[in-house]
XYZ file of C-alpha atoms in Angstrom:
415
model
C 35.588 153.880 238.136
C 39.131 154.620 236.681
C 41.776 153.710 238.980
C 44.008 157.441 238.727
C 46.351 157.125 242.228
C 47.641 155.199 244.617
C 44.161 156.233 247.300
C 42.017 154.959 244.594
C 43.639 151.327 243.727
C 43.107 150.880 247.576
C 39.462 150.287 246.486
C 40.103 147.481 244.219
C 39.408 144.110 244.877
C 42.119 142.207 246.654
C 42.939 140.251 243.538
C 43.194 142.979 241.289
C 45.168 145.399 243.515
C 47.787 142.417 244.157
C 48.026 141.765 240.315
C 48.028 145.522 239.270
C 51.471 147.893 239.507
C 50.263 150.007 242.248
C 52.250 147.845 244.627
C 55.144 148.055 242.797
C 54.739 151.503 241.686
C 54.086 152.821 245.516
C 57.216 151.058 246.683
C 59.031 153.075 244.258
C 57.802 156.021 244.997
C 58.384 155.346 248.404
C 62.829 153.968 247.685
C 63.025 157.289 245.838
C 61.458 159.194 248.551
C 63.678 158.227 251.102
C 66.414 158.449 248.699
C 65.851 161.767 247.619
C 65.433 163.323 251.084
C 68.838 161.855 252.432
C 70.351 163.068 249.380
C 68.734 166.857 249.958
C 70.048 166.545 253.330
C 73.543 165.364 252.248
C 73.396 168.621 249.773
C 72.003 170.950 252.066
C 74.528 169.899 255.140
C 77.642 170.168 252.698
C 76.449 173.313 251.290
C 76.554 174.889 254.509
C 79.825 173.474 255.521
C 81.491 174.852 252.544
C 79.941 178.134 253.119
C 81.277 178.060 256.343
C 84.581 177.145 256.080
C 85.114 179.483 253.092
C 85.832 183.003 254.088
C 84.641 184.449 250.845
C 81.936 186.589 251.317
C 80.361 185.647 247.562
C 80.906 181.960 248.398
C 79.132 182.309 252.067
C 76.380 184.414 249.988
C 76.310 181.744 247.119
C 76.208 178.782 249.243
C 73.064 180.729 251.216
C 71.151 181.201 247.653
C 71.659 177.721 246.737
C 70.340 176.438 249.786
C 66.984 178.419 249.520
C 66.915 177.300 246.024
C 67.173 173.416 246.751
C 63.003 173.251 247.283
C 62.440 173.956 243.970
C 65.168 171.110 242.499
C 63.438 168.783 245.133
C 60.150 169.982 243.658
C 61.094 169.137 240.208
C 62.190 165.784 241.084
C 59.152 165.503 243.446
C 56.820 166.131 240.181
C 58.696 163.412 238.304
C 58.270 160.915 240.816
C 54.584 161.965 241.529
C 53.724 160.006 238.121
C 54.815 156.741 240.074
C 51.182 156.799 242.371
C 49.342 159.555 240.489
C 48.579 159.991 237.092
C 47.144 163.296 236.922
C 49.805 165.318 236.094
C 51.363 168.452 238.966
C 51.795 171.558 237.702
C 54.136 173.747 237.808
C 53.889 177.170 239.686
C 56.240 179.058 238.732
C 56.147 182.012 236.429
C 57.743 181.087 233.099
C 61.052 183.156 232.564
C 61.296 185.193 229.362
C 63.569 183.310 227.144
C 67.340 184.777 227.142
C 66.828 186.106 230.476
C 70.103 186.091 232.254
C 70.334 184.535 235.739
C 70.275 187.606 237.536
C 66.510 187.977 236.580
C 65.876 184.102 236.828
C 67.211 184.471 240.181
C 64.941 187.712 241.025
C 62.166 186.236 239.976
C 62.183 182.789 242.061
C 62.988 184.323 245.169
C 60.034 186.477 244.433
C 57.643 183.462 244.338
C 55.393 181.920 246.539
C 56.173 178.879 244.835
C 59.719 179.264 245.763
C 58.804 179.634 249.607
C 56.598 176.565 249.424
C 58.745 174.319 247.544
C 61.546 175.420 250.549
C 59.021 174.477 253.344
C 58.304 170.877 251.432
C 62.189 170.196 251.043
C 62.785 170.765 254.651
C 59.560 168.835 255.499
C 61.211 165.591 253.318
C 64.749 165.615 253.833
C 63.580 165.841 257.773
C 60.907 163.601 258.573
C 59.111 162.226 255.721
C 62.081 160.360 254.256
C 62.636 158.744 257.600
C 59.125 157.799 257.874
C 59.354 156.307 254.146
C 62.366 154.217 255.810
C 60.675 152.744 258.908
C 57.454 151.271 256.346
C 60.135 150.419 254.036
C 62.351 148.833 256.762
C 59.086 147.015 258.483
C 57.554 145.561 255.300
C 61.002 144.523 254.197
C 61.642 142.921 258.150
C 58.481 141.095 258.443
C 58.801 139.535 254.919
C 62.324 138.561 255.465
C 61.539 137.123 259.095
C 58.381 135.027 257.691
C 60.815 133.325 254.560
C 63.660 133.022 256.818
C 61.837 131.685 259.543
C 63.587 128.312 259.164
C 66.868 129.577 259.493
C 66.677 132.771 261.949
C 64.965 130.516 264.344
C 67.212 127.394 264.865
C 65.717 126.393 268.538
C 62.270 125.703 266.698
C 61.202 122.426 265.295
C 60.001 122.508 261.430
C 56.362 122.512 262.253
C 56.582 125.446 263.346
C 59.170 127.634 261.318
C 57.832 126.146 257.803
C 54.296 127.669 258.358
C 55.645 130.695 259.460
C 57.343 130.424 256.057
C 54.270 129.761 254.365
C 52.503 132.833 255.545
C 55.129 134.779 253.857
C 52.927 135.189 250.670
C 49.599 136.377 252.418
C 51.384 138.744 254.332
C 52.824 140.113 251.343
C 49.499 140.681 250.076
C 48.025 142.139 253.626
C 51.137 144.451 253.937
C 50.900 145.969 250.326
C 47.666 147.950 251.680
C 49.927 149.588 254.270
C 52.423 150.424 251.409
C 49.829 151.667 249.180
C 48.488 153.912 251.729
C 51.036 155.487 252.934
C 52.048 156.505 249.348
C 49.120 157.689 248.385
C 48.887 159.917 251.305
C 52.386 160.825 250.987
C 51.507 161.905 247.496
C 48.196 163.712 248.643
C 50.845 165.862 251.134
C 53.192 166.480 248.430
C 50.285 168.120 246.008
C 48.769 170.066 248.736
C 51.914 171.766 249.470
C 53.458 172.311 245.969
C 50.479 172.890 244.190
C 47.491 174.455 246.555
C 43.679 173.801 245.112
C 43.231 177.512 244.704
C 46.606 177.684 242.446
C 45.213 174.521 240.557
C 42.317 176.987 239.975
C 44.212 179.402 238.740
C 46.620 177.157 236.282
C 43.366 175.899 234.888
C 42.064 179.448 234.612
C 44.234 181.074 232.836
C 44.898 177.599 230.692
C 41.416 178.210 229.803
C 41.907 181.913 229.040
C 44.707 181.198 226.671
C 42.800 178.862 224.795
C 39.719 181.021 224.405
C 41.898 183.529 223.383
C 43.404 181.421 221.165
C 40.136 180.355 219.421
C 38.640 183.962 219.239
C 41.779 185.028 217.144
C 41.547 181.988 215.130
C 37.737 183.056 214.478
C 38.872 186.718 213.616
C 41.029 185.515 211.065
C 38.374 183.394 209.585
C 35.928 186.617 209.755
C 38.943 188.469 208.189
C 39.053 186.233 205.435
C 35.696 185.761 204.672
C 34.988 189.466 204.550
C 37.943 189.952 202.292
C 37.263 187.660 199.935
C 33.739 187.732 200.061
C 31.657 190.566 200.870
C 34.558 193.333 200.056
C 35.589 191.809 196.731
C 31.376 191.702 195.672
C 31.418 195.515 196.814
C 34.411 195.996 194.157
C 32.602 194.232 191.630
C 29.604 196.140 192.185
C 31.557 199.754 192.386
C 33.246 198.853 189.304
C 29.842 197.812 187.332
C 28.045 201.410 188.642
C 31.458 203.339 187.434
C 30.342 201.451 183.864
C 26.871 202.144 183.992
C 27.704 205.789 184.893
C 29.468 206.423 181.811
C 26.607 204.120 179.509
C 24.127 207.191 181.056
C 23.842 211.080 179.138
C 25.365 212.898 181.480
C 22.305 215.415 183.476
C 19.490 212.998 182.669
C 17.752 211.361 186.277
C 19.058 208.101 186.125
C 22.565 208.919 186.034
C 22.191 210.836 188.871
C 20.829 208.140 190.782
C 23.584 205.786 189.636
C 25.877 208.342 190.712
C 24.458 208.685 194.174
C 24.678 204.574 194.017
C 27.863 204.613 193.120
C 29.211 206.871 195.464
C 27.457 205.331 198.346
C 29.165 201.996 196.902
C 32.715 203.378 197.320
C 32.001 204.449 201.036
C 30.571 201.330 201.761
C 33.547 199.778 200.452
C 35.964 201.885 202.219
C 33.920 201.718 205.706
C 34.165 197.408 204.816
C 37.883 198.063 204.726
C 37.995 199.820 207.850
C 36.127 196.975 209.751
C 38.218 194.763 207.919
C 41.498 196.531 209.133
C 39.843 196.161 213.057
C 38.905 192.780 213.213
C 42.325 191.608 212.152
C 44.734 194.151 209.942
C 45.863 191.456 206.509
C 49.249 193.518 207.017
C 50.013 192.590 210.244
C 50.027 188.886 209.223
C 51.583 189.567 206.279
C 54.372 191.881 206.966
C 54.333 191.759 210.486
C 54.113 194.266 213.825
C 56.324 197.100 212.161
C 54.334 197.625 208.988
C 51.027 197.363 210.956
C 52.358 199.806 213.011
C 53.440 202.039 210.045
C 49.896 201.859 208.412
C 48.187 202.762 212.101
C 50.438 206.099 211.338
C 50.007 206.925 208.310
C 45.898 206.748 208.720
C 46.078 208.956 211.808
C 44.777 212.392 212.533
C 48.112 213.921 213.722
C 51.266 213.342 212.837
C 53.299 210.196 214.633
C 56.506 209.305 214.534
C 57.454 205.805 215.065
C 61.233 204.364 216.183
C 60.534 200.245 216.036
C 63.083 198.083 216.107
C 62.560 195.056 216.359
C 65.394 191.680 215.146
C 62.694 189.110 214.178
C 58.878 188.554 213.832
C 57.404 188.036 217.169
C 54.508 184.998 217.753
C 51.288 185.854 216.672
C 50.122 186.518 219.730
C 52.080 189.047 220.828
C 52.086 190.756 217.640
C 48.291 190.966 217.586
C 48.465 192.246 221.246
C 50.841 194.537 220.891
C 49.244 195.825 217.876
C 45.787 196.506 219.393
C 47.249 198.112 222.276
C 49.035 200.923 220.049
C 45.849 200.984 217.873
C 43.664 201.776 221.123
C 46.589 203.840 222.518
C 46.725 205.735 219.271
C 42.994 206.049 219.101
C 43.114 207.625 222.756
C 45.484 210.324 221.592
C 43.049 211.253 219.038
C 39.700 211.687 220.774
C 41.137 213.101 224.190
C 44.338 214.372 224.214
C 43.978 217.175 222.354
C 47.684 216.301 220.946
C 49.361 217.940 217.949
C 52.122 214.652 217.545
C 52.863 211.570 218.975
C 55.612 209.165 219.382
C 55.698 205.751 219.520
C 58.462 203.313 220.389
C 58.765 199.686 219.990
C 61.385 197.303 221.082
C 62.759 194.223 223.112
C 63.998 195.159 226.308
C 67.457 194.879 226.866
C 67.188 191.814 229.156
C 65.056 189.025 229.065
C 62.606 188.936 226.096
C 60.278 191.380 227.101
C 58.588 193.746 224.224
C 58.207 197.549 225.224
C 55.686 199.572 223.497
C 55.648 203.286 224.689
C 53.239 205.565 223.370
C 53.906 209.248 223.770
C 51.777 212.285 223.084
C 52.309 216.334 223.524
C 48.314 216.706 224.636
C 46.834 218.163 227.961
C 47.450 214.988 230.175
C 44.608 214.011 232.702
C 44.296 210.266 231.556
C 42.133 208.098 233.851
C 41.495 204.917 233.203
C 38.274 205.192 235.220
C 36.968 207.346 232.936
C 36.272 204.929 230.328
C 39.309 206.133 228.350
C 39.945 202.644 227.060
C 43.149 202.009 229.558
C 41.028 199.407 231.238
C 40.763 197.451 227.848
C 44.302 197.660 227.132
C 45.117 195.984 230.640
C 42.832 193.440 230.177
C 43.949 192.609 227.062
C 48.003 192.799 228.196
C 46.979 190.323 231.347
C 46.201 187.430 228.754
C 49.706 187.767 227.330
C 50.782 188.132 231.486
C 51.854 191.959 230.402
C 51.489 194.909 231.999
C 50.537 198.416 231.450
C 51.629 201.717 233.525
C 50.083 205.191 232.541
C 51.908 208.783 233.092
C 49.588 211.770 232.402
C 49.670 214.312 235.132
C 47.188 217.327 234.043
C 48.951 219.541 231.408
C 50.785 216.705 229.625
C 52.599 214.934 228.536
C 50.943 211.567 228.581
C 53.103 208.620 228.275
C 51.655 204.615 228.366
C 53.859 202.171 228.328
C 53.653 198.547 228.198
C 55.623 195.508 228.467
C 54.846 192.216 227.444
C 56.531 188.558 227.980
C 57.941 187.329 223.831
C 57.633 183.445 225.461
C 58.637 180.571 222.554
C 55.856 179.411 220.633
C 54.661 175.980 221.826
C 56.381 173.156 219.277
């Protein structure tokens, strides 16, 4: 069985765990330990003592925030130093901050947190008692080596048959006290998981982990159904439209058979323009082409009413958020058409003005009423938004106007 933390190495055999790195590796997870919690108390303690001597209310207030903020520095260092006993990798918590956010709104969202409260509760936990407990095995390993190896020198009043095989036991209680070591790591370890990173938030890391990737992987195989339809079955429909239009014009004009190949061809143009259509749902060649704006644009110009659009937007946004964003206007526009009852409709895209967050507001002059529990689609486009962690609000009080708007996270694209 692979050997993945300090716990599980206790199972080897004697020989093996002595000649492995666990030992090693657990003692340095243990220096660090004790380091790091003297040095978060050390922090913590002159932190205060600054904010209290300093009269300045922004300092005090400063000084406070930093404080509350040290669990999740110690948690970042904690999840470094994990790797020393445990090789499965701790996640992080935390919800990821839209890139250019200022501090204001990294700072609104980490108080926010869970994680934040946790990561608190584990600093105070360390820098109080479990460094000091890291210090006493440290402190008794390193005492009852020492006094074994120095045995003929610390005890003076004792003749050599006795200190030297005192001395000599030095090596086997090396061995006997690296299970001690090991243990105490491993459980230290076990503590420091269970409070950073509860089971049921490992759940849901993995879970929505998993959701990205199968969402991933079904817009990689909509692409690939995308292609294959335009290059396959749409461009044999065109092939076979333009050999009808031929043998149309071959035929005397009021005889039967060109008025079946007429009926043929005509039923080959619609079934051309309905492929187009599915083509355009599964995923619109535009949007990957040209990008959200033009998709947009063609999602207009296609529509029953009339819709005017104000998009601006500095830069092509990832993939995913452009096909997200894009399906929720498409559904949103699609609404507007079947229930509103509208006569126009505006829609609106942009990045927020801090943090990189893209709007999408979708306006209409209709009768209002929208419930999502009426199978108007607004459950769809909230499903679809929580993959992307986005969110969608709704505004349609009977007699109009009805106004959804939706904001989603523009996070960097993995390298």
């Amino acid at each position: 069985m692979p050997v993945r933390n300090a716990l599980d190495a206790l199972s080897l055999p004697p020989v093996d765990l002595i000649r492995s790195a666990w030992p090693w590796r657990s003692l340095a997870y243990l220096v660090t330990g004790a380091l790091l919690g003297w040095a978060t108390t050390a922090a913590v303690l002159a932190l205060l003592i600054v904010g209290a001597l300093l009269t300045a209310v922004v300092v005090g207030v400063g000084g406070f925030v930093a404080v509350l903020l040290s669990g999740t520095v110690v948690a970042r260092l904690e999840r470094r130093r994990l790797r020393l006993v445990d090789d499965a990798e701790m996640p992080d918590t935390h919800r990821p901050v839209p890139a250019g956010a200022g501090w204001r709104a990294w700072l609104r969202i980490r108080l926010r947190e869970e994680a934040t409260w946790r990561e608190l509760a584990y600093a105070a936990l360390s820098a109080s008692l479990l460094c000091w407990m890291d210090a006493i095995v440290l402190g008794g390993v390193a005492y009852l080596v020492a006094i074994s190896l120095g045995a003929p020198w610390a005890i003076n009043d004792e003749p050599a048959t006795t200190t030297v095989p005192v001395m000599l036991i030095a090596g086997p209680l090396s061995v006997i006290l690296a299970y001690p070591v090991i243990a105490w790591a491993g459980a230290r370890a076990a503590m420091a998981r269970a409070m950073l990173v509860p089971r049921s938030d490992e759940r849901l890391i993995e879970v929505t982990r998993s959701r990205a990737r199968l969402v991933d992987a079904f817009e990689v195989e909509r692409r690939r159904i995308e292609r294959d339809l335009h290059d396959g079955a749409q461009q044999r429909l065109v092939a076979l439209s333009i050999q009808l239009g031929m043998a149309r014009l071959e035929l005397p004009a009021g005889s039967p058979a060109a008025a079946a190949v007429t009926d043929a061809h005509d039923l080959a143009k619609q079934a051309l323009t309905d492929l187009r259509e599915l083509i355009r749902g599964v995923h619109p060649k535009v949007l990957t082409d040209r990008g959200l704006a033009a998709a947009v644009g063609e999602l207009a110009s296609i529509a029953p009413i009339p819709i005017t659009l104000d998009i601006t937007l500095p830069e092509r946004l990832p993939p995913a958020v452009e096909m997200t964003a894009y399906f929720v206007v498409a559904e949103a526009l699609t609404n507007v058409a079947k229930h509103s009852g509208a006569g126009q409709a505006l829609v609106t895209v942009r990045e927020a003005p801090t943090g990189r967050r893209l709007l999408l507001c979708v306006r209409d002059d209709g009768r209002g009423g929208a419930d999502a529990d009426a199978g108007s689609g607004l459950v769809g486009l909230a499903d679809r938004l929580a993959v992307l962690d986005g969110t969608v609000s709704v505004s349609s009080p009977p007699g109009g106007p009805t106004l959804i708007r939706a904001e989603i996270p523009v996070l960097p694209e993995p390298s």
